[in-house]
Short mmCIF file of C-alpha atoms in Angstrom, two decimals:
data_model
loop_
_atom_site.label_atom_id
_atom_site.label_comp_id
_atom_site.label_asym_id
_atom_site.label_seq_id
_atom_site.Cartn_x
_atom_site.Cartn_y
_atom_site.Cartn_z
CA MET A 375 0.02 10.88 -13.25
CA TRP A 376 2.09 10.45 -16.43
CA LYS A 377 2.57 13.62 -18.44
CA PHE A 378 3.49 13.76 -22.12
CA LEU A 379 4.69 10.14 -22.33
CA PRO A 380 4.55 9.08 -25.99
CA LEU A 381 2.05 6.32 -26.60
CA ALA A 382 4.70 4.34 -28.41
CA LEU A 383 6.54 3.84 -25.13
CA ILE A 384 3.60 3.12 -22.85
CA GLY A 385 2.82 -0.16 -24.56
CA LEU A 386 6.30 -1.65 -24.47
CA THR A 387 6.12 -5.11 -22.93
CA LEU A 388 8.66 -7.33 -21.25
CA SER A 389 10.18 -10.11 -23.27
CA GLN A 390 9.95 -12.49 -20.29
CA PRO A 391 6.78 -14.28 -19.21
CA ALA A 392 5.62 -13.84 -15.61
CA THR A 393 7.02 -17.21 -14.59
CA ALA A 394 10.45 -16.18 -15.84
CA ILE A 395 10.68 -12.82 -14.07
CA ASP A 396 14.18 -12.64 -12.60
CA ILE A 397 14.39 -10.11 -9.77
CA GLN A 398 17.91 -9.01 -8.92
CA VAL A 399 18.52 -7.31 -5.58
CA VAL A 400 20.94 -4.46 -6.24
CA LYS A 401 22.71 -2.90 -3.27
CA ILE A 402 22.48 0.87 -3.73
CA ASN A 403 24.15 1.81 -0.44
CA GLU A 404 24.56 0.40 3.05
CA THR A 405 20.84 0.63 3.87
CA VAL A 406 18.96 0.68 0.55
CA ASP A 407 18.47 -2.04 -2.07
CA ALA A 408 16.72 -1.80 -5.42
CA TRP A 409 14.85 -4.67 -7.04
CA LEU A 410 15.68 -4.87 -10.73
CA VAL A 411 14.21 -6.86 -13.60
CA GLU A 412 16.90 -6.39 -16.23
CA ASP A 413 15.59 -6.51 -19.80
CA HIS A 414 17.61 -5.22 -22.74
CA SER A 415 15.08 -6.19 -25.40
CA ASN A 416 13.53 -2.69 -25.39
CA PRO A 417 15.44 0.62 -25.06
CA LEU A 418 13.40 1.78 -22.06
CA ILE A 419 14.07 2.15 -18.33
CA THR A 420 11.26 2.38 -15.76
CA LEU A 421 11.74 3.09 -12.06
CA LYS A 422 9.46 3.62 -9.12
CA PHE A 423 10.52 4.97 -5.74
CA GLY A 424 8.43 4.37 -2.64
CA PHE A 425 9.05 6.81 0.23
CA GLU A 426 7.65 5.90 3.63
CA GLY A 427 5.45 8.82 4.65
CA GLY A 428 2.72 10.88 3.07
CA SER A 429 -0.58 12.25 4.26
CA ARG A 430 0.29 11.13 7.79
CA TRP A 431 2.39 14.32 7.80
CA ASP A 432 -0.46 16.67 6.83
CA GLU A 433 -0.93 19.38 9.45
CA PRO A 434 -4.42 19.78 10.96
CA GLY A 435 -6.33 22.26 8.87
CA LYS A 436 -4.05 21.63 5.89
CA GLU A 437 -5.19 18.16 4.87
CA GLY A 438 -4.25 17.56 1.25
CA THR A 439 -0.70 18.88 1.62
CA ALA A 440 1.00 15.59 0.76
CA SER A 441 -1.33 15.06 -2.18
CA LEU A 442 -0.63 18.55 -3.54
CA THR A 443 3.10 18.23 -2.84
CA PHE A 444 3.60 15.03 -4.81
CA GLY A 445 1.09 16.04 -7.48
CA SER A 446 3.13 19.23 -8.02
CA LEU A 447 6.57 17.65 -7.72
CA ASN A 448 7.23 17.92 -11.47
CA GLU A 449 5.89 21.47 -11.73
CA GLY A 450 9.31 22.93 -12.36
CA ALA A 451 12.78 21.98 -11.11
CA GLY A 452 15.84 24.03 -10.20
CA ASP A 453 15.55 27.37 -11.98
CA MET A 454 13.08 26.02 -14.56
CA ASN A 455 9.40 26.81 -14.29
CA ALA A 456 6.74 24.17 -14.90
CA GLU A 457 6.28 24.94 -18.60
CA THR A 458 10.00 24.76 -19.30
CA PHE A 459 10.69 21.64 -17.25
CA LEU A 460 7.72 19.66 -18.55
CA GLY A 461 8.52 20.84 -22.07
CA ILE A 462 12.08 19.52 -22.07
CA LEU A 463 10.91 16.25 -20.52
CA GLN A 464 8.46 15.93 -23.40
CA ASP A 465 11.16 16.68 -25.94
CA GLU A 466 13.29 13.85 -24.55
CA ALA A 467 10.31 11.46 -24.15
CA VAL A 468 10.98 11.33 -20.40
CA SER A 469 8.28 11.11 -17.73
CA MET A 470 8.49 11.62 -13.99
CA ALA A 471 5.75 12.36 -11.49
CA GLY A 472 4.74 11.86 -7.88
CA SER A 473 1.73 10.51 -6.03
CA ALA A 474 1.00 10.61 -2.28
CA GLY A 475 -0.63 7.95 -0.16
CA PHE A 476 -1.45 7.54 3.49
CA GLU A 477 1.66 5.59 4.52
CA TRP A 478 3.73 5.55 1.31
CA SER A 479 4.27 8.11 -1.43
CA THR A 480 5.75 7.31 -4.82
CA VAL A 481 7.78 8.86 -7.59
CA SER A 482 7.53 7.25 -11.03
CA PHE A 483 10.20 7.65 -13.69
CA GLN A 484 10.56 6.45 -17.26
CA THR A 485 13.10 7.23 -19.94
CA PRO A 486 14.30 5.90 -23.28
CA THR A 487 17.86 4.61 -22.99
CA ALA A 488 18.99 7.31 -25.42
CA SER A 489 17.98 10.01 -22.89
CA ILE A 490 19.42 8.32 -19.81
CA ASP A 491 21.97 11.01 -18.83
CA PHE A 492 19.49 13.84 -19.19
CA ALA A 493 16.73 11.87 -17.47
CA PHE A 494 18.66 10.98 -14.31
CA GLU A 495 20.06 14.51 -14.05
CA SER A 496 16.50 15.86 -14.29
CA LEU A 497 15.26 13.34 -11.72
CA GLU A 498 17.97 14.42 -9.30
CA THR A 499 17.03 18.07 -9.76
CA MET A 500 13.33 17.37 -9.26
CA LEU A 501 13.91 15.38 -6.08
CA THR A 502 16.50 17.67 -4.53
CA ASP A 503 15.33 21.08 -5.77
CA PRO A 504 11.71 21.06 -6.93
CA ALA A 505 10.61 24.51 -8.07
CA PHE A 506 6.94 24.19 -7.09
CA ASP A 507 6.34 26.83 -9.74
CA ILE A 508 3.44 29.06 -8.70
CA GLU A 509 1.51 28.69 -11.94
CA GLY A 510 1.99 24.94 -11.97
CA VAL A 511 1.02 24.52 -8.33
CA GLU A 512 -2.09 26.63 -8.80
CA ARG A 513 -3.09 24.46 -11.72
CA MET A 514 -2.72 21.38 -9.53
CA ARG A 515 -4.60 23.15 -6.72
CA ARG A 516 -7.50 23.79 -9.08
CA ASP A 517 -7.52 20.09 -9.95
CA ALA A 518 -7.53 19.22 -6.26
CA LEU A 519 -10.42 21.59 -5.60
CA ALA A 520 -12.35 20.11 -8.50
CA GLY A 521 -11.81 16.69 -6.96
CA ALA A 522 -13.04 17.97 -3.61
CA VAL A 523 -16.20 19.34 -5.23
CA SER A 524 -16.76 16.00 -6.94
CA ARG A 525 -16.34 14.13 -3.64
CA ASP A 526 -18.76 16.51 -1.93
CA ARG A 527 -21.37 15.64 -4.54
CA SER A 528 -20.71 11.91 -4.54
CA PRO A 529 -23.24 9.80 -2.65
CA GLY A 530 -20.69 7.03 -2.23
CA ALA A 531 -18.14 9.41 -0.72
CA LYS A 532 -20.74 10.83 1.67
CA LEU A 533 -21.60 7.35 2.86
CA GLY A 534 -17.95 6.34 3.18
CA ASP A 535 -17.04 9.37 5.28
CA ALA A 536 -19.94 8.92 7.68
CA PHE A 537 -19.60 5.15 7.80
CA TYR A 538 -15.92 5.02 8.71
CA GLU A 539 -16.27 7.85 11.22
CA LYS A 540 -18.82 5.73 13.06
CA LEU A 541 -16.86 2.51 12.53
CA TRP A 542 -13.43 3.72 13.68
CA GLY A 543 -14.11 7.07 15.35
CA ALA A 544 -13.49 10.65 14.27
CA GLU A 545 -9.96 10.68 15.72
CA GLU A 546 -8.73 7.63 13.83
CA PRO A 547 -5.77 8.77 11.63
CA ARG A 548 -7.02 6.70 8.70
CA ASN A 549 -10.18 8.81 8.64
CA ARG A 550 -8.39 12.05 7.83
CA ASP A 551 -9.26 13.58 4.48
CA PHE A 552 -5.85 13.08 2.90
CA SER A 553 -7.03 14.50 -0.44
CA GLY A 554 -8.08 17.71 1.28
CA ASN A 555 -11.33 19.62 1.09
CA LEU A 556 -12.65 23.01 0.04
CA GLU A 557 -11.36 24.61 3.25
CA THR A 558 -7.97 22.96 3.65
CA ILE A 559 -6.69 22.95 0.06
CA PRO A 560 -6.69 26.78 -0.31
CA ALA A 561 -4.76 27.07 3.00
CA ILE A 562 -1.74 25.11 1.74
CA THR A 563 1.28 27.32 0.96
CA ARG A 564 4.43 26.72 -1.09
CA ASP A 565 6.39 26.54 2.16
CA ASP A 566 4.08 23.74 3.28
CA LEU A 567 4.92 21.83 0.10
CA LEU A 568 8.66 22.23 0.63
CA THR A 569 8.40 21.23 4.29
CA LEU A 570 6.45 18.08 3.53
CA LYS A 571 8.72 17.13 0.62
CA ASN A 572 11.74 17.40 2.92
CA LYS A 573 10.02 15.18 5.50
CA VAL A 574 9.19 12.42 3.04
CA VAL A 575 11.75 12.35 0.21
CA GLY A 576 14.77 10.89 1.96
CA ARG A 577 17.70 8.57 1.40
CA ASN A 578 16.90 6.20 4.28
CA ASN A 579 13.12 5.62 3.95
CA VAL A 580 12.99 4.51 0.32
CA LEU A 581 12.19 1.33 -1.58
CA ILE A 582 13.09 1.12 -5.27
CA ALA A 583 11.84 -0.97 -8.18
CA ALA A 584 13.42 -0.89 -11.63
CA VAL A 585 12.73 -2.58 -14.95
CA GLY A 586 14.39 -2.43 -18.32
CA ASP A 587 17.53 -1.57 -20.20
CA ILE A 588 19.94 -0.95 -17.34
CA THR A 589 22.56 -3.09 -15.64
CA PRO A 590 22.84 -3.53 -11.85
CA ALA A 591 26.10 -1.56 -11.80
CA GLU A 592 24.63 1.38 -13.70
CA LEU A 593 21.47 1.37 -11.58
CA GLN A 594 23.59 1.45 -8.42
CA ALA A 595 25.73 4.30 -9.69
CA ARG A 596 22.92 6.48 -10.98
CA VAL A 597 20.42 5.97 -8.16
CA GLY A 598 23.10 5.97 -5.48
CA ALA A 599 24.32 9.38 -6.64
CA ILE A 600 20.79 10.77 -6.25
CA LEU A 601 20.19 9.24 -2.83
CA ASP A 602 23.49 10.68 -1.58
CA LYS A 603 22.04 14.16 -2.14
CA LEU A 604 18.78 13.49 -0.25
CA PRO A 605 18.43 14.12 3.48
CA GLU A 606 18.04 11.49 6.16
CA VAL A 607 14.45 11.67 7.36
CA THR A 608 12.35 10.28 10.19
CA PRO A 609 9.40 8.18 8.99
CA PRO A 610 6.13 8.68 10.85
CA ALA A 611 5.65 6.56 13.96
CA ALA A 612 3.65 3.38 13.64
CA ILE A 613 -0.04 3.60 14.47
CA ASP A 614 -2.20 0.99 16.12
CA PRO A 615 -4.76 -1.02 14.15
CA PRO A 616 -8.19 0.60 14.16
CA SER A 617 -10.81 -0.46 16.68
CA PHE A 618 -14.07 -1.61 15.10
CA ASN A 619 -17.10 -0.15 16.82
CA THR A 620 -20.34 -2.08 16.78
CA PHE A 621 -23.48 -0.51 15.32
CA ASP A 622 -26.94 -0.62 16.83
CA ALA A 623 -28.36 1.14 13.77
CA PRO A 624 -27.16 1.57 10.19
CA VAL A 625 -25.49 4.70 8.89
CA GLU A 626 -28.12 6.32 6.67
CA ILE A 627 -27.41 9.22 4.31
CA ASP A 628 -30.40 10.84 2.67
CA PHE A 629 -29.64 11.54 -1.00
CA ASN A 630 -32.18 12.39 -3.65
CA GLN A 631 -31.72 9.67 -6.26
CA THR A 632 -33.71 6.76 -7.62
CA GLN A 633 -31.37 4.08 -6.31
CA SER A 634 -29.81 3.23 -2.97
CA ILE A 635 -26.24 2.12 -2.41
CA VAL A 636 -25.78 -0.38 0.41
CA PHE A 637 -22.46 -1.05 2.09
CA ALA A 638 -21.58 -3.50 4.86
CA VAL A 639 -18.27 -4.25 6.61
CA ALA A 640 -16.97 -6.66 9.24
CA PRO A 641 -13.46 -7.00 10.73
CA ALA A 642 -11.11 -9.65 9.38
CA PHE A 643 -7.50 -10.73 9.80
CA PRO A 644 -4.36 -9.07 8.33
CA ARG A 645 -2.41 -10.26 5.30
CA THR A 646 0.19 -11.91 7.56
CA ASP A 647 -2.40 -14.45 8.73
CA PRO A 648 -1.82 -18.00 7.43
CA ASP A 649 -5.35 -17.98 6.00
CA ASN A 650 -4.74 -14.92 3.79
CA TYR A 651 -4.63 -16.80 0.49
CA ALA A 652 -7.58 -19.03 1.35
CA ALA A 653 -9.48 -15.84 2.20
CA ARG A 654 -8.72 -14.39 -1.22
CA VAL A 655 -10.01 -17.56 -2.86
CA VAL A 656 -13.28 -17.67 -0.93
CA ASN A 657 -13.89 -13.96 -1.48
CA HIS A 658 -13.52 -14.51 -5.22
CA ILE A 659 -16.16 -17.23 -5.05
CA LEU A 660 -18.59 -15.30 -2.87
CA GLY A 661 -18.60 -11.95 -4.64
CA GLY A 662 -15.19 -10.84 -5.83
CA GLY A 663 -15.30 -12.73 -9.12
CA GLY A 664 -17.82 -10.62 -11.00
CA LEU A 665 -21.00 -11.91 -12.60
CA GLY A 666 -20.14 -15.54 -11.94
CA SER A 667 -19.88 -15.16 -8.17
CA ARG A 668 -22.40 -16.52 -5.68
CA LEU A 669 -23.81 -13.10 -4.82
CA ALA A 670 -24.12 -11.91 -8.42
CA ASP A 671 -25.62 -15.19 -9.57
CA LYS A 672 -28.38 -15.11 -6.96
CA VAL A 673 -29.13 -11.44 -6.28
CA ARG A 674 -28.48 -10.00 -9.74
CA ASN A 675 -28.82 -12.77 -12.31
CA GLU A 676 -31.60 -14.87 -10.76
CA LEU A 677 -33.62 -12.34 -8.75
CA GLY A 678 -32.83 -9.20 -10.74
CA LEU A 679 -32.72 -7.07 -7.59
CA VAL A 680 -29.46 -5.16 -8.08
CA TYR A 681 -27.53 -3.40 -10.79
CA GLY A 682 -24.27 -4.77 -9.50
CA ILE A 683 -23.01 -6.50 -6.36
CA ARG A 684 -19.55 -7.39 -5.07
CA SER A 685 -17.86 -8.66 -1.96
CA GLY A 686 -14.44 -7.58 -0.79
CA TYR A 687 -11.59 -8.87 1.32
CA SER A 688 -9.03 -6.21 2.18
CA ALA A 689 -5.99 -7.25 4.21
CA GLY A 690 -3.54 -4.71 5.56
CA LYS A 691 -0.40 -5.36 7.56
CA ASP A 692 -2.19 -5.35 10.91
CA TYR A 693 -5.92 -5.59 10.25
CA GLY A 694 -8.38 -6.59 7.56
CA THR A 695 -12.01 -6.27 6.51
CA VAL A 696 -14.65 -8.15 4.59
CA SER A 697 -17.44 -6.26 2.92
CA PHE A 698 -20.17 -6.21 0.32
CA ASN A 699 -21.87 -3.44 -1.61
CA PHE A 700 -24.66 -3.17 -4.13
CA ALA A 701 -26.86 -0.61 -5.84
CA THR A 702 -30.59 -1.16 -6.23
CA GLY A 703 -33.82 0.71 -6.74
CA ASN A 704 -35.03 2.48 -3.60
CA GLU A 705 -38.12 0.30 -3.42
CA ALA A 706 -36.09 -2.94 -3.56
CA THR A 707 -33.44 -2.11 -0.96
CA ASP A 708 -34.65 -4.29 1.87
CA GLU A 709 -35.49 -7.22 -0.40
CA ALA A 710 -32.04 -7.05 -1.99
CA LEU A 711 -30.43 -6.89 1.44
CA ASP A 712 -32.34 -9.95 2.64
CA ALA A 713 -31.29 -11.92 -0.44
CA THR A 714 -27.67 -10.86 -0.01
CA LEU A 715 -27.57 -11.84 3.65
CA GLU A 716 -29.13 -15.20 2.85
CA VAL A 717 -26.28 -15.97 0.44
CA TRP A 718 -23.70 -14.52 2.85
CA ASP A 719 -24.91 -16.61 5.80
CA ASP A 720 -25.20 -19.79 3.75
CA PHE A 721 -21.66 -19.34 2.46
CA ALA A 722 -20.40 -18.80 6.02
CA ALA A 723 -22.09 -22.01 7.14
CA ASN A 724 -21.28 -24.27 4.20
CA GLY A 725 -18.48 -22.69 2.18
CA PRO A 726 -17.87 -23.35 -1.52
CA THR A 727 -18.10 -26.50 -3.62
CA GLN A 728 -15.05 -28.25 -5.07
CA ASP A 729 -15.95 -27.02 -8.56
CA GLU A 730 -16.16 -23.42 -7.33
CA LEU A 731 -12.82 -23.78 -5.56
CA ASP A 732 -11.12 -25.24 -8.62
CA GLU A 733 -12.48 -22.51 -10.88
CA ALA A 734 -11.43 -19.73 -8.49
CA ILE A 735 -7.90 -21.04 -8.09
CA SER A 736 -7.59 -21.46 -11.86
CA TYR A 737 -8.63 -17.83 -12.38
CA LEU A 738 -6.46 -16.38 -9.61
CA THR A 739 -3.37 -18.21 -10.83
CA GLY A 740 -4.04 -17.81 -14.54
CA SER A 741 -4.63 -14.07 -14.30
CA TYR A 742 -1.29 -13.55 -12.54
CA ALA A 743 0.33 -12.91 -15.91
CA THR A 744 -1.61 -9.65 -16.18
CA PHE A 745 0.56 -8.25 -13.37
CA PHE A 746 3.49 -8.28 -15.79
CA LEU A 747 2.07 -6.93 -19.04
CA ASN A 748 4.43 -3.98 -19.31
CA SER A 749 7.20 -2.25 -17.41
CA ASN A 750 4.85 0.07 -15.53
CA ASP A 751 2.90 -2.92 -14.24
CA VAL A 752 6.08 -4.65 -13.16
CA VAL A 753 7.57 -1.76 -11.17
CA ASP A 754 4.21 -1.24 -9.47
CA TYR A 755 4.15 -4.88 -8.48
CA LEU A 756 7.79 -5.03 -7.39
CA LEU A 757 7.26 -2.02 -5.15
CA SER A 758 4.05 -3.50 -3.75
CA ILE A 759 5.65 -6.77 -2.69
CA GLN A 760 8.56 -4.89 -1.10
CA ILE A 761 6.12 -2.81 0.94
CA GLN A 762 4.46 -6.04 2.04
CA ASP A 763 7.83 -7.43 3.21
CA LEU A 764 7.65 -10.32 0.75
CA PRO A 765 10.87 -11.89 -0.59
CA PRO A 766 12.21 -11.16 -4.08
CA ASN A 767 11.48 -14.71 -5.23
CA PHE A 768 7.80 -14.32 -4.29
CA PRO A 769 6.60 -14.43 -7.95
CA GLU A 770 8.11 -17.93 -8.23
CA PHE A 771 5.85 -19.43 -5.55
CA ARG A 772 2.91 -17.03 -5.32
CA ASN A 773 0.58 -19.26 -7.35
CA ASP A 774 1.52 -22.27 -5.22
CA LEU A 775 0.01 -20.48 -2.21
CA PHE A 776 -3.37 -20.47 -3.98
CA ARG A 777 -3.03 -24.02 -5.26
CA ALA A 778 -2.37 -25.21 -1.71
CA VAL A 779 -5.87 -24.17 -0.57
CA THR A 780 -8.00 -27.28 -0.03
CA LEU A 781 -11.78 -27.53 0.14
CA GLU A 782 -11.48 -28.09 3.88
CA ASP A 783 -9.42 -24.89 4.16
CA ALA A 784 -11.93 -22.94 2.10
CA LYS A 785 -14.90 -24.07 4.18
CA ARG A 786 -13.11 -23.31 7.43
CA VAL A 787 -11.97 -19.86 6.28
CA ALA A 788 -15.41 -19.00 4.89
CA GLN A 789 -16.86 -19.64 8.33
CA ARG A 790 -14.07 -17.67 9.97
CA LEU A 791 -14.45 -14.66 7.65
CA TYR A 792 -18.19 -14.38 7.25
CA SER A 793 -19.43 -15.13 10.76
CA GLU A 794 -18.37 -11.75 12.13
CA SER A 795 -21.09 -9.16 12.81
CA LEU A 796 -21.65 -6.82 9.88
CA ARG A 797 -21.99 -3.04 10.17
CA PHE A 798 -24.36 -1.51 7.61
CA GLY A 799 -24.74 1.75 5.76
CA VAL A 800 -26.97 3.07 2.98
CA VAL A 801 -27.16 6.22 0.88
CA GLY A 802 -30.23 7.15 -1.15
CA GLN A 803 -33.90 7.18 -0.24
CA PRO A 804 -34.75 3.52 0.41
CA THR A 805 -38.40 2.71 0.97
CA GLU A 806 -37.26 0.43 3.78
CA PHE A 807 -33.88 -0.58 5.17
CA SER A 808 -33.84 -2.73 8.29
CA PRO A 809 -30.64 -4.80 8.56
CA TYR A 810 -30.85 -5.17 12.31
CA GLU A 811 -34.39 -6.48 12.52
#
């Protein structure tokens, strides 16, 4: 969440094209490096810190603590309340804010070069001595409660909660409500926020990405001084990959609406698998590529059975999934499902054509430039590839990994991905839904 950042700064772009991105690895201290794309063409510095830890640390009955902690991180600092702190940041055109995830939480930072001394001093104060001002925290709590109400009313969220509880089990850590709910969010205290912040914001569990008008030496000096003042923390222990239960019946959520939302998932391999890039190509062809994909062309464009349809391939560090989802009128649910499965099964058996493969690779490589449109995009991407344990020269050869996928590879991986048994769910009031018949 970026607060008060002038629009004139948000749009600043890098002077280098994606193919020319030069990532320097800057040694901050004995254990921490920062990845820097140095660019002095614009007087702007953008950083993103990734701290290992987050909602994994939420106490039972206080789910949402990490989310509220990082959402409130800029709500005052030192002896300044939220209004004062955010006001002086606005005056200096500086932005800093936090966001919590399941395994990693982030702090984003942006400053004009002219405000660099003030900005890094303020960042240090926020990270080492956040005020968690009562009025500011309560404002963020109200936002969190509004989000919880919205999720409670969302048919998609209802289906997702029930589906993954059946798929992975109620005790699976990934199934915890890390955003919190109407019972847990009010139970979170200021002490809970401080405790969680001190568990996550450390000097030894951090990855750093930086872009802009700063030299390696200055980045090392300024960031190193901040890390020296942070505690050493213990990241959460690793958890096992989830176990995928089989279904003998679909998950069905009754919801009074004129359309039904259908969701299906099967297990797949993790991103470390040699077939990861071929899998991304074949998913694009099957249903990840929008209206031109196999599924959309048949089920939406030709048959007119759905409002929208997509497939997905999600690859984590130790497990993956393939999926599809669509929305359709209640009376057409079973017909749309049959048409979808016909395309799915045919693609598993026969894979794509050479023309489809060529078009997908052209899109996936050509669109890579959009990862580097501005400094915010770049720090997000630099942090992402660090979290994935990819090397700093990854942008130089990433597109080659897609171009190396042959038609034989694509056909083999399509069979490997889409031959697994699907688990099904639906929310709405379908006239008929019988995926297992």
